Amino acid sequence: MYNGKTIELPVLSGSCGPNVIDIRSLYNETGLFTYDPGFTATASCESKITFIDGDEGILLYGGYPIQDLAEKSDFMEVSYLLLYGDLPTPQQKKEFIKNITMHTMVHEQIPSFYRGFRRDAHPMAIMVGVVGALSAFYHDSLDIHDPRQREIAAYRLVAKVPTLAAMAYKYSIGQPFVYPRNDLDYASNFLHMMFSVPTEPYEVNPILSEAMDKILILHADHEQNASTSTVRLAGSSAANPFACMAAGIAALWGPAHGGANEAALAMLQEIGSPARIKEFVNRAKDKNDPFRLMGFGHRVYKNYDPRATVMRETCHQVLKELNIHDDPLLDIAMELEQIALSDPYFIEKKLYPNVDFYSGIIFKAMGIPTSMFTVIFALARTVGWVAQWKEMICDPLQKIGRPRQLYTGVAQRPFVDITERR
Ligand code: SDX
């Protein structure tokens, strides 16, 4: 009831998760907007790709629990699942891998882009630039209304982002760029491009490539998070797919989002010893201190992030494989987790470790520099962004995203000439 008028708003149900109030007629019927800064209770779209139950700590890609996919599947199968809605048959998997493999090289002009950056440029700055620049090279996959061009753009993005990411690392250390190899699997190819040098053979450690593949699965998609919503909003204006993914990379960079893995490792290094954990936990609880525990808390998970559990197990496997038995950062992380999870503040606010808490320790153990952590997150999330972008483009109800506002600025007033201003 508003202004004496009663209106009915339908409630829509999905296959899982909360029902939604369909407010599409609200403004026309009442002149009212809804108000939800940060979209804490707003469903921005209908989607069939990923489901999260934050209270139960459940994450499903195409209905399959993330734990099962991490344990029993691989990143190429999961990429197919996100893009096409189900796990591939053996033949579908073979064809999909071939399509990705045949697009892993980048145009020979693209290395010139890197040479315009300083060697100490943050690799995420490079990634935002070069992924967006792909649209200048692949004019045959920019027509978003052509299903075939959308599919080729999807292949190119999933295939080329690891190549561009490894090039950003090589550029930062002054080593030559390494071409992808068609005989390696996706994760092994990335590690090969990151760590091999032209002067000697390089054998990818299968334990590390398996761990990397698992990490890519865990980061592949996550419903309508900040960077995915950015990709959808950019895509809703009919921008080309490469520009949309560059927007997603930019949004992911923030330390409140994908940049948290880099920030979490820096925090563990700043804590420095278990003796200082309490000091940092107290700072995180202090309302007057902007410090937050990086790698803790989540907008949706009010239970353990199921990805963090898998990441912690993978962390122990990788450190064991690399004979790193007393990693002080892992000791601090494990101790911090125990202290935080038993602290009434964290219990009351339901703050648990998230996917970013352990990833930095694994990447550091693999010899990956901190500045590359979020780049790897972007590499993995590219397939999720592309899947969500494709779903949005194909949605018959899709229209340009254009939120409104609650205006609290100055109401209309007459212009004042500069001679009259005091
Ligand atoms: C990712 O959305 C996704 O799905 C993201 C992601 C994905 O896969 O795409 O899962 C990846 O981004 C994981 C999150 C990585 N970020 C961090 O680890 C940074 C640290 N975490 C916080 O910045 C925070 O928890 C957020 C940003 C993740 C979530 O913040 P919300 O949901 O906006 O919640 P909030 O900031 O309103 O916090 C609720 C309360 C606040 O206290 P009150 O104002 O109620 O008194 O909890 C407190 C916050 O102060 N709080 C924390 C905290 N996180 C929240 N206090 C201390 N340390 C923290 N980490």
PDB file of N, CA, C and O and ligand atoms in Angstrom, residues 52 218-219 221-222 224-228 252 255-258 260 284-285 287 291-302 305 307 345-346 349 351 354-356 377 381, ligand 1:
ATOM      1  N   ILE A  52      25.197 -20.517  -5.102  1.00  0.00           N
ATOM      2  CA  ILE A  52      25.884 -20.444  -3.802  1.00  0.00           C
ATOM      3  C   ILE A  52      24.821 -20.433  -2.709  1.00  0.00           C
ATOM      4  O   ILE A  52      23.848 -19.675  -2.791  1.00  0.00           O
ATOM      5  N   LEU A 218      38.665 -23.851  -8.621  1.00  0.00           N
ATOM      6  CA  LEU A 218      38.060 -23.185  -7.464  1.00  0.00           C
ATOM      7  C   LEU A 218      37.728 -21.724  -7.736  1.00  0.00           C
ATOM      8  O   LEU A 218      36.820 -21.154  -7.133  1.00  0.00           O
ATOM      9  N   HIS A 219      38.495 -21.110  -8.651  1.00  0.00           N
ATOM     10  CA  HIS A 219      38.312 -19.672  -8.904  1.00  0.00           C
ATOM     11  C   HIS A 219      37.478 -19.383 -10.159  1.00  0.00           C
ATOM     12  O   HIS A 219      37.291 -18.215 -10.511  1.00  0.00           O
ATOM     13  N   ASP A 221      34.280 -19.544 -11.304  1.00  0.00           N
ATOM     14  CA  ASP A 221      33.073 -18.711 -11.342  1.00  0.00           C
ATOM     15  C   ASP A 221      32.506 -18.568  -9.938  1.00  0.00           C
ATOM     16  O   ASP A 221      32.850 -19.344  -9.046  1.00  0.00           O
ATOM     17  N   HIS A 222      31.686 -17.577  -9.728  1.00  0.00           N
ATOM     18  CA  HIS A 222      31.127 -17.401  -8.379  1.00  0.00           C
ATOM     19  C   HIS A 222      29.878 -16.535  -8.400  1.00  0.00           C
ATOM     20  O   HIS A 222      29.757 -15.586  -7.634  1.00  0.00           O
ATOM     21  N   GLN A 224      27.104 -13.770  -9.067  1.00  0.00           N
ATOM     22  CA  GLN A 224      27.119 -12.365  -9.516  1.00  0.00           C
ATOM     23  C   GLN A 224      28.018 -11.502  -8.624  1.00  0.00           C
ATOM     24  O   GLN A 224      27.613 -10.456  -8.126  1.00  0.00           O
ATOM     25  N   ASN A 225      29.283 -11.924  -8.441  1.00  0.00           N
ATOM     26  CA  ASN A 225      30.235 -11.127  -7.648  1.00  0.00           C
ATOM     27  C   ASN A 225      30.560  -9.820  -8.355  1.00  0.00           C
ATOM     28  O   ASN A 225      30.108  -9.573  -9.468  1.00  0.00           O
ATOM     29  N   ALA A 226      31.373  -8.983  -7.717  1.00  0.00           N
ATOM     30  CA  ALA A 226      31.607  -7.627  -8.232  1.00  0.00           C
ATOM     31  C   ALA A 226      32.158  -7.631  -9.651  1.00  0.00           C
ATOM     32  O   ALA A 226      31.679  -6.893 -10.520  1.00  0.00           O
ATOM     33  N   SER A 227      33.144  -8.479  -9.924  1.00  0.00           N
ATOM     34  CA  SER A 227      33.748  -8.437 -11.270  1.00  0.00           C
ATOM     35  C   SER A 227      32.822  -9.046 -12.320  1.00  0.00           C
ATOM     36  O   SER A 227      32.728  -8.547 -13.444  1.00  0.00           O
ATOM     37  N   THR A 228      32.091 -10.086 -11.946  1.00  0.00           N
ATOM     38  CA  THR A 228      31.140 -10.685 -12.899  1.00  0.00           C
ATOM     39  C   THR A 228      30.001  -9.710 -13.196  1.00  0.00           C
ATOM     40  O   THR A 228      29.583  -9.560 -14.347  1.00  0.00           O
ATOM     41  N   LEU A 252      38.189  -6.878 -10.516  1.00  0.00           N
ATOM     42  CA  LEU A 252      38.743  -7.948  -9.678  1.00  0.00           C
ATOM     43  C   LEU A 252      39.969  -7.476  -8.911  1.00  0.00           C
ATOM     44  O   LEU A 252      40.268  -7.986  -7.835  1.00  0.00           O
ATOM     45  N   PRO A 255      41.462  -4.857  -3.535  1.00  0.00           N
ATOM     46  CA  PRO A 255      41.785  -5.743  -2.395  1.00  0.00           C
ATOM     47  C   PRO A 255      40.548  -6.260  -1.654  1.00  0.00           C
ATOM     48  O   PRO A 255      40.612  -7.226  -0.916  1.00  0.00           O
ATOM     49  N   ALA A 256      39.373  -5.652  -1.895  1.00  0.00           N
ATOM     50  CA  ALA A 256      38.171  -6.192  -1.247  1.00  0.00           C
ATOM     51  C   ALA A 256      37.654  -7.401  -2.036  1.00  0.00           C
ATOM     52  O   ALA A 256      36.813  -8.146  -1.559  1.00  0.00           O
ATOM     53  N   HIS A 257      38.202  -7.593  -3.231  1.00  0.00           N
ATOM     54  CA  HIS A 257      37.720  -8.663  -4.126  1.00  0.00           C
ATOM     55  C   HIS A 257      38.910  -9.560  -4.495  1.00  0.00           C
ATOM     56  O   HIS A 257      39.518 -10.123  -3.604  1.00  0.00           O
ATOM     57  N   GLY A 258      39.254  -9.650  -5.734  1.00  0.00           N
ATOM     58  CA  GLY A 258      40.310 -10.582  -6.139  1.00  0.00           C
ATOM     59  C   GLY A 258      41.686 -10.177  -5.662  1.00  0.00           C
ATOM     60  O   GLY A 258      42.590 -11.009  -5.592  1.00  0.00           O
ATOM     61  N   ALA A 260      42.471  -9.594  -2.802  1.00  0.00           N
ATOM     62  CA  ALA A 260      42.621 -10.010  -1.398  1.00  0.00           C
ATOM     63  C   ALA A 260      43.697 -11.077  -1.244  1.00  0.00           C
ATOM     64  O   ALA A 260      44.335 -11.172  -0.188  1.00  0.00           O
ATOM     65  N   ALA A 284      41.538  -5.594  13.674  1.00  0.00           N
ATOM     66  CA  ALA A 284      40.421  -5.920  12.751  1.00  0.00           C
ATOM     67  C   ALA A 284      39.084  -5.689  13.439  1.00  0.00           C
ATOM     68  O   ALA A 284      38.078  -5.389  12.789  1.00  0.00           O
ATOM     69  N   LYS A 285      39.075  -5.807  14.773  1.00  0.00           N
ATOM     70  CA  LYS A 285      37.822  -5.642  15.524  1.00  0.00           C
ATOM     71  C   LYS A 285      37.562  -4.172  15.894  1.00  0.00           C
ATOM     72  O   LYS A 285      36.463  -3.813  16.284  1.00  0.00           O
ATOM     73  N   LYS A 287      36.591  -0.625  15.480  1.00  0.00           N
ATOM     74  CA  LYS A 287      35.754   0.148  14.551  1.00  0.00           C
ATOM     75  C   LYS A 287      36.495   1.371  14.018  1.00  0.00           C
ATOM     76  O   LYS A 287      36.247   1.834  12.917  1.00  0.00           O
ATOM     77  N   PHE A 291      41.629  -1.294   9.246  1.00  0.00           N
ATOM     78  CA  PHE A 291      42.249  -2.589   8.942  1.00  0.00           C
ATOM     79  C   PHE A 291      41.241  -3.721   9.020  1.00  0.00           C
ATOM     80  O   PHE A 291      40.414  -3.778   9.927  1.00  0.00           O
ATOM     81  N   ARG A 292      41.266  -4.591   8.006  1.00  0.00           N
ATOM     82  CA  ARG A 292      40.467  -5.811   8.041  1.00  0.00           C
ATOM     83  C   ARG A 292      41.384  -6.992   7.800  1.00  0.00           C
ATOM     84  O   ARG A 292      42.418  -6.868   7.146  1.00  0.00           O
ATOM     85  N   LEU A 293      40.985  -8.151   8.327  1.00  0.00           N
ATOM     86  CA  LEU A 293      41.776  -9.357   8.087  1.00  0.00           C
ATOM     87  C   LEU A 293      41.567  -9.789   6.637  1.00  0.00           C
ATOM     88  O   LEU A 293      40.482 -10.250   6.269  1.00  0.00           O
ATOM     89  N   MET A 294      42.573  -9.628   5.826  1.00  0.00           N
ATOM     90  CA  MET A 294      42.480 -10.002   4.407  1.00  0.00           C
ATOM     91  C   MET A 294      42.351 -11.527   4.302  1.00  0.00           C
ATOM     92  O   MET A 294      43.007 -12.275   5.016  1.00  0.00           O
ATOM     93  N   GLY A 295      41.439 -11.962   3.435  1.00  0.00           N
ATOM     94  CA  GLY A 295      41.204 -13.395   3.313  1.00  0.00           C
ATOM     95  C   GLY A 295      40.127 -13.895   4.254  1.00  0.00           C
ATOM     96  O   GLY A 295      39.828 -15.086   4.292  1.00  0.00           O
ATOM     97  N   PHE A 296      39.523 -12.944   5.013  1.00  0.00           N
ATOM     98  CA  PHE A 296      38.410 -13.322   5.907  1.00  0.00           C
ATOM     99  C   PHE A 296      37.147 -12.565   5.515  1.00  0.00           C
ATOM    100  O   PHE A 296      37.212 -11.419   5.061  1.00  0.00           O
ATOM    101  N   GLY A 297      36.026 -13.190   5.739  1.00  0.00           N
ATOM    102  CA  GLY A 297      34.736 -12.559   5.493  1.00  0.00           C
ATOM    103  C   GLY A 297      34.297 -12.719   4.058  1.00  0.00           C
ATOM    104  O   GLY A 297      35.098 -12.986   3.170  1.00  0.00           O
ATOM    105  N   HIS A 298      33.017 -12.557   3.848  1.00  0.00           N
ATOM    106  CA  HIS A 298      32.455 -12.712   2.497  1.00  0.00           C
ATOM    107  C   HIS A 298      31.033 -12.149   2.504  1.00  0.00           C
ATOM    108  O   HIS A 298      30.311 -12.256   3.488  1.00  0.00           O
ATOM    109  N   ARG A 299      30.654 -11.530   1.382  1.00  0.00           N
ATOM    110  CA  ARG A 299      29.300 -10.991   1.276  1.00  0.00           C
ATOM    111  C   ARG A 299      28.270 -12.111   1.353  1.00  0.00           C
ATOM    112  O   ARG A 299      27.210 -11.922   1.953  1.00  0.00           O
ATOM    113  N   VAL A 300      28.581 -13.251   0.779  1.00  0.00           N
ATOM    114  CA  VAL A 300      27.557 -14.304   0.717  1.00  0.00           C
ATOM    115  C   VAL A 300      27.827 -15.402   1.744  1.00  0.00           C
ATOM    116  O   VAL A 300      26.944 -15.814   2.476  1.00  0.00           O
ATOM    117  N   TYR A 301      29.075 -15.897   1.828  1.00  0.00           N
ATOM    118  CA  TYR A 301      29.337 -17.003   2.760  1.00  0.00           C
ATOM    119  C   TYR A 301      29.277 -16.507   4.203  1.00  0.00           C
ATOM    120  O   TYR A 301      30.059 -15.661   4.607  1.00  0.00           O
ATOM    121  N   LYS A 302      28.336 -17.014   4.948  1.00  0.00           N
ATOM    122  CA  LYS A 302      28.306 -16.762   6.399  1.00  0.00           C
ATOM    123  C   LYS A 302      28.599 -18.086   7.084  1.00  0.00           C
ATOM    124  O   LYS A 302      28.137 -18.390   8.174  1.00  0.00           O
ATOM    125  N   ASP A 305      33.876 -20.850   3.523  1.00  0.00           N
ATOM    126  CA  ASP A 305      33.914 -20.851   2.064  1.00  0.00           C
ATOM    127  C   ASP A 305      34.413 -22.231   1.634  1.00  0.00           C
ATOM    128  O   ASP A 305      35.544 -22.605   1.968  1.00  0.00           O
ATOM    129  N   ARG A 307      35.595 -23.347  -0.882  1.00  0.00           N
ATOM    130  CA  ARG A 307      36.836 -23.290  -1.661  1.00  0.00           C
ATOM    131  C   ARG A 307      38.054 -23.174  -0.738  1.00  0.00           C
ATOM    132  O   ARG A 307      39.123 -23.694  -1.043  1.00  0.00           O
ATOM    133  N   TYR A 345      33.877 -11.863  18.211  1.00  0.00           N
ATOM    134  CA  TYR A 345      33.590 -10.877  17.147  1.00  0.00           C
ATOM    135  C   TYR A 345      33.398 -11.588  15.822  1.00  0.00           C
ATOM    136  O   TYR A 345      32.429 -11.355  15.097  1.00  0.00           O
ATOM    137  N   PHE A 346      34.313 -12.501  15.490  1.00  0.00           N
ATOM    138  CA  PHE A 346      34.264 -13.185  14.197  1.00  0.00           C
ATOM    139  C   PHE A 346      33.111 -14.185  14.160  1.00  0.00           C
ATOM    140  O   PHE A 346      32.493 -14.402  13.121  1.00  0.00           O
ATOM    141  N   LYS A 349      29.897 -12.091  13.712  1.00  0.00           N
ATOM    142  CA  LYS A 349      29.749 -11.530  12.364  1.00  0.00           C
ATOM    143  C   LYS A 349      29.897 -12.586  11.280  1.00  0.00           C
ATOM    144  O   LYS A 349      29.930 -12.292  10.098  1.00  0.00           O
ATOM    145  N   LEU A 351      32.436 -14.420  10.275  1.00  0.00           N
ATOM    146  CA  LEU A 351      33.577 -14.181   9.392  1.00  0.00           C
ATOM    147  C   LEU A 351      34.456 -15.419   9.338  1.00  0.00           C
ATOM    148  O   LEU A 351      35.008 -15.836  10.354  1.00  0.00           O
ATOM    149  N   ASN A 354      38.153 -17.066   3.478  1.00  0.00           N
ATOM    150  CA  ASN A 354      37.573 -17.232   2.151  1.00  0.00           C
ATOM    151  C   ASN A 354      38.625 -17.775   1.190  1.00  0.00           C
ATOM    152  O   ASN A 354      39.740 -18.112   1.607  1.00  0.00           O
ATOM    153  N   VAL A 355      38.265 -17.833  -0.068  1.00  0.00           N
ATOM    154  CA  VAL A 355      39.127 -18.489  -1.078  1.00  0.00           C
ATOM    155  C   VAL A 355      40.503 -17.842  -1.139  1.00  0.00           C
ATOM    156  O   VAL A 355      41.482 -18.490  -1.484  1.00  0.00           O
ATOM    157  N   ASP A 356      40.601 -16.567  -0.712  1.00  0.00           N
ATOM    158  CA  ASP A 356      41.880 -15.858  -0.863  1.00  0.00           C
ATOM    159  C   ASP A 356      42.839 -16.087   0.292  1.00  0.00           C
ATOM    160  O   ASP A 356      43.979 -15.630   0.241  1.00  0.00           O
ATOM    161  N   PHE A 377      44.069 -15.343 -10.460  1.00  0.00           N
ATOM    162  CA  PHE A 377      42.626 -15.324 -10.163  1.00  0.00           C
ATOM    163  C   PHE A 377      41.873 -14.881 -11.439  1.00  0.00           C
ATOM    164  O   PHE A 377      40.902 -15.516 -11.861  1.00  0.00           O
ATOM    165  N   ARG A 381      39.107 -16.911 -13.611  1.00  0.00           N
ATOM    166  CA  ARG A 381      37.748 -16.362 -13.634  1.00  0.00           C
ATOM    167  C   ARG A 381      37.304 -15.973 -15.036  1.00  0.00           C
ATOM    168  O   ARG A 381      36.108 -15.811 -15.291  1.00  0.00           O
TER     169      ARG A 381
HETATM  170  C1  SDX B   1      36.360 -12.484  -3.083  1.00  0.00           C
HETATM  171  O1  SDX B   1      31.587 -11.835  -4.047  1.00  0.00           O
HETATM  172  C2  SDX B   1      32.311 -12.845  -4.280  1.00  0.00           C
HETATM  173  O2  SDX B   1      31.813 -13.922  -4.564  1.00  0.00           O
HETATM  174  C3  SDX B   1      33.815 -12.599  -4.242  1.00  0.00           C
HETATM  175  C4  SDX B   1      34.693 -13.822  -4.396  1.00  0.00           C
HETATM  176  C5  SDX B   1      34.597 -14.435  -5.770  1.00  0.00           C
HETATM  177  O3  SDX B   1      34.927 -15.623  -5.898  1.00  0.00           O
HETATM  178  O4  SDX B   1      34.275 -13.674  -6.734  1.00  0.00           O
HETATM  179  O5  SDX B   1      34.339 -14.790  -3.427  1.00  0.00           O
HETATM  180  C6  SDX B   1      36.159 -13.466  -4.194  1.00  0.00           C
HETATM  181  O6  SDX B   1      36.380 -11.300  -3.345  1.00  0.00           O
HETATM  182  C7  SDX B   1      36.454 -12.988  -1.662  1.00  0.00           C
HETATM  183  C8  SDX B   1      36.525 -11.835  -0.616  1.00  0.00           C
HETATM  184  C9  SDX B   1      37.966 -11.337  -0.610  1.00  0.00           C
HETATM  185  N1  SDX B   1      38.097 -10.126   0.213  1.00  0.00           N
HETATM  186  C10 SDX B   1      38.713 -10.118   1.391  1.00  0.00           C
HETATM  187  O7  SDX B   1      39.171 -11.121   1.941  1.00  0.00           O
HETATM  188  C11 SDX B   1      38.888  -8.723   1.996  1.00  0.00           C
HETATM  189  C12 SDX B   1      38.490  -8.765   3.475  1.00  0.00           C
HETATM  190  N2  SDX B   1      37.070  -8.999   3.565  1.00  0.00           N
HETATM  191  C13 SDX B   1      36.207  -7.809   3.729  1.00  0.00           C
HETATM  192  O8  SDX B   1      36.630  -6.694   3.004  1.00  0.00           O
HETATM  193  C14 SDX B   1      34.734  -8.166   3.603  1.00  0.00           C
HETATM  194  O9  SDX B   1      34.535  -9.311   4.322  1.00  0.00           O
HETATM  195  C15 SDX B   1      34.130  -8.353   2.214  1.00  0.00           C
HETATM  196  C16 SDX B   1      34.374  -7.181   1.339  1.00  0.00           C
HETATM  197  C17 SDX B   1      34.678  -9.580   1.568  1.00  0.00           C
HETATM  198  C18 SDX B   1      32.631  -8.526   2.422  1.00  0.00           C
HETATM  199  O10 SDX B   1      32.184  -7.370   2.975  1.00  0.00           O
HETATM  200  P1  SDX B   1      30.587  -7.104   3.129  1.00  0.00           P
HETATM  201  O11 SDX B   1      29.791  -8.272   2.773  1.00  0.00           O
HETATM  202  O12 SDX B   1      30.269  -5.815   2.441  1.00  0.00           O
HETATM  203  O13 SDX B   1      30.403  -7.028   4.648  1.00  0.00           O
HETATM  204  P2  SDX B   1      30.728  -5.776   5.491  1.00  0.00           P
HETATM  205  O14 SDX B   1      31.947  -5.099   4.945  1.00  0.00           O
HETATM  206  O15 SDX B   1      29.481  -4.982   5.632  1.00  0.00           O
HETATM  207  O16 SDX B   1      31.146  -6.469   6.864  1.00  0.00           O
HETATM  208  C19 SDX B   1      30.137  -6.907   7.745  1.00  0.00           C
HETATM  209  C20 SDX B   1      30.760  -6.671   9.120  1.00  0.00           C
HETATM  210  C21 SDX B   1      31.321  -5.267   9.280  1.00  0.00           C
HETATM  211  O17 SDX B   1      31.211  -4.931  10.644  1.00  0.00           O
HETATM  212  P3  SDX B   1      29.937  -3.978  11.091  1.00  0.00           P
HETATM  213  O18 SDX B   1      29.960  -2.762  10.175  1.00  0.00           O
HETATM  214  O19 SDX B   1      28.703  -4.850  10.872  1.00  0.00           O
HETATM  215  O20 SDX B   1      30.212  -3.644  12.531  1.00  0.00           O
HETATM  216  O21 SDX B   1      31.880  -7.580   9.277  1.00  0.00           O
HETATM  217  C22 SDX B   1      33.063  -6.814   9.423  1.00  0.00           C
HETATM  218  C23 SDX B   1      32.782  -5.400   8.936  1.00  0.00           C
HETATM  219  O22 SDX B   1      33.578  -4.464   9.629  1.00  0.00           O
HETATM  220  N3  SDX B   1      34.087  -7.455   8.594  1.00  0.00           N
HETATM  221  C24 SDX B   1      35.347  -7.638   8.940  1.00  0.00           C
HETATM  222  C25 SDX B   1      35.937  -8.307   7.853  1.00  0.00           C
HETATM  223  N4  SDX B   1      35.044  -8.478   6.885  1.00  0.00           N
HETATM  224  C26 SDX B   1      33.899  -7.938   7.345  1.00  0.00           C
HETATM  225  N5  SDX B   1      36.040  -7.316  10.067  1.00  0.00           N
HETATM  226  C27 SDX B   1      37.334  -7.670  10.083  1.00  0.00           C
HETATM  227  N6  SDX B   1      37.984  -8.321   9.071  1.00  0.00           N
HETATM  228  C28 SDX B   1      37.309  -8.648   7.948  1.00  0.00           C
HETATM  229  N7  SDX B   1      37.938  -9.287   6.953  1.00  0.00           N
END
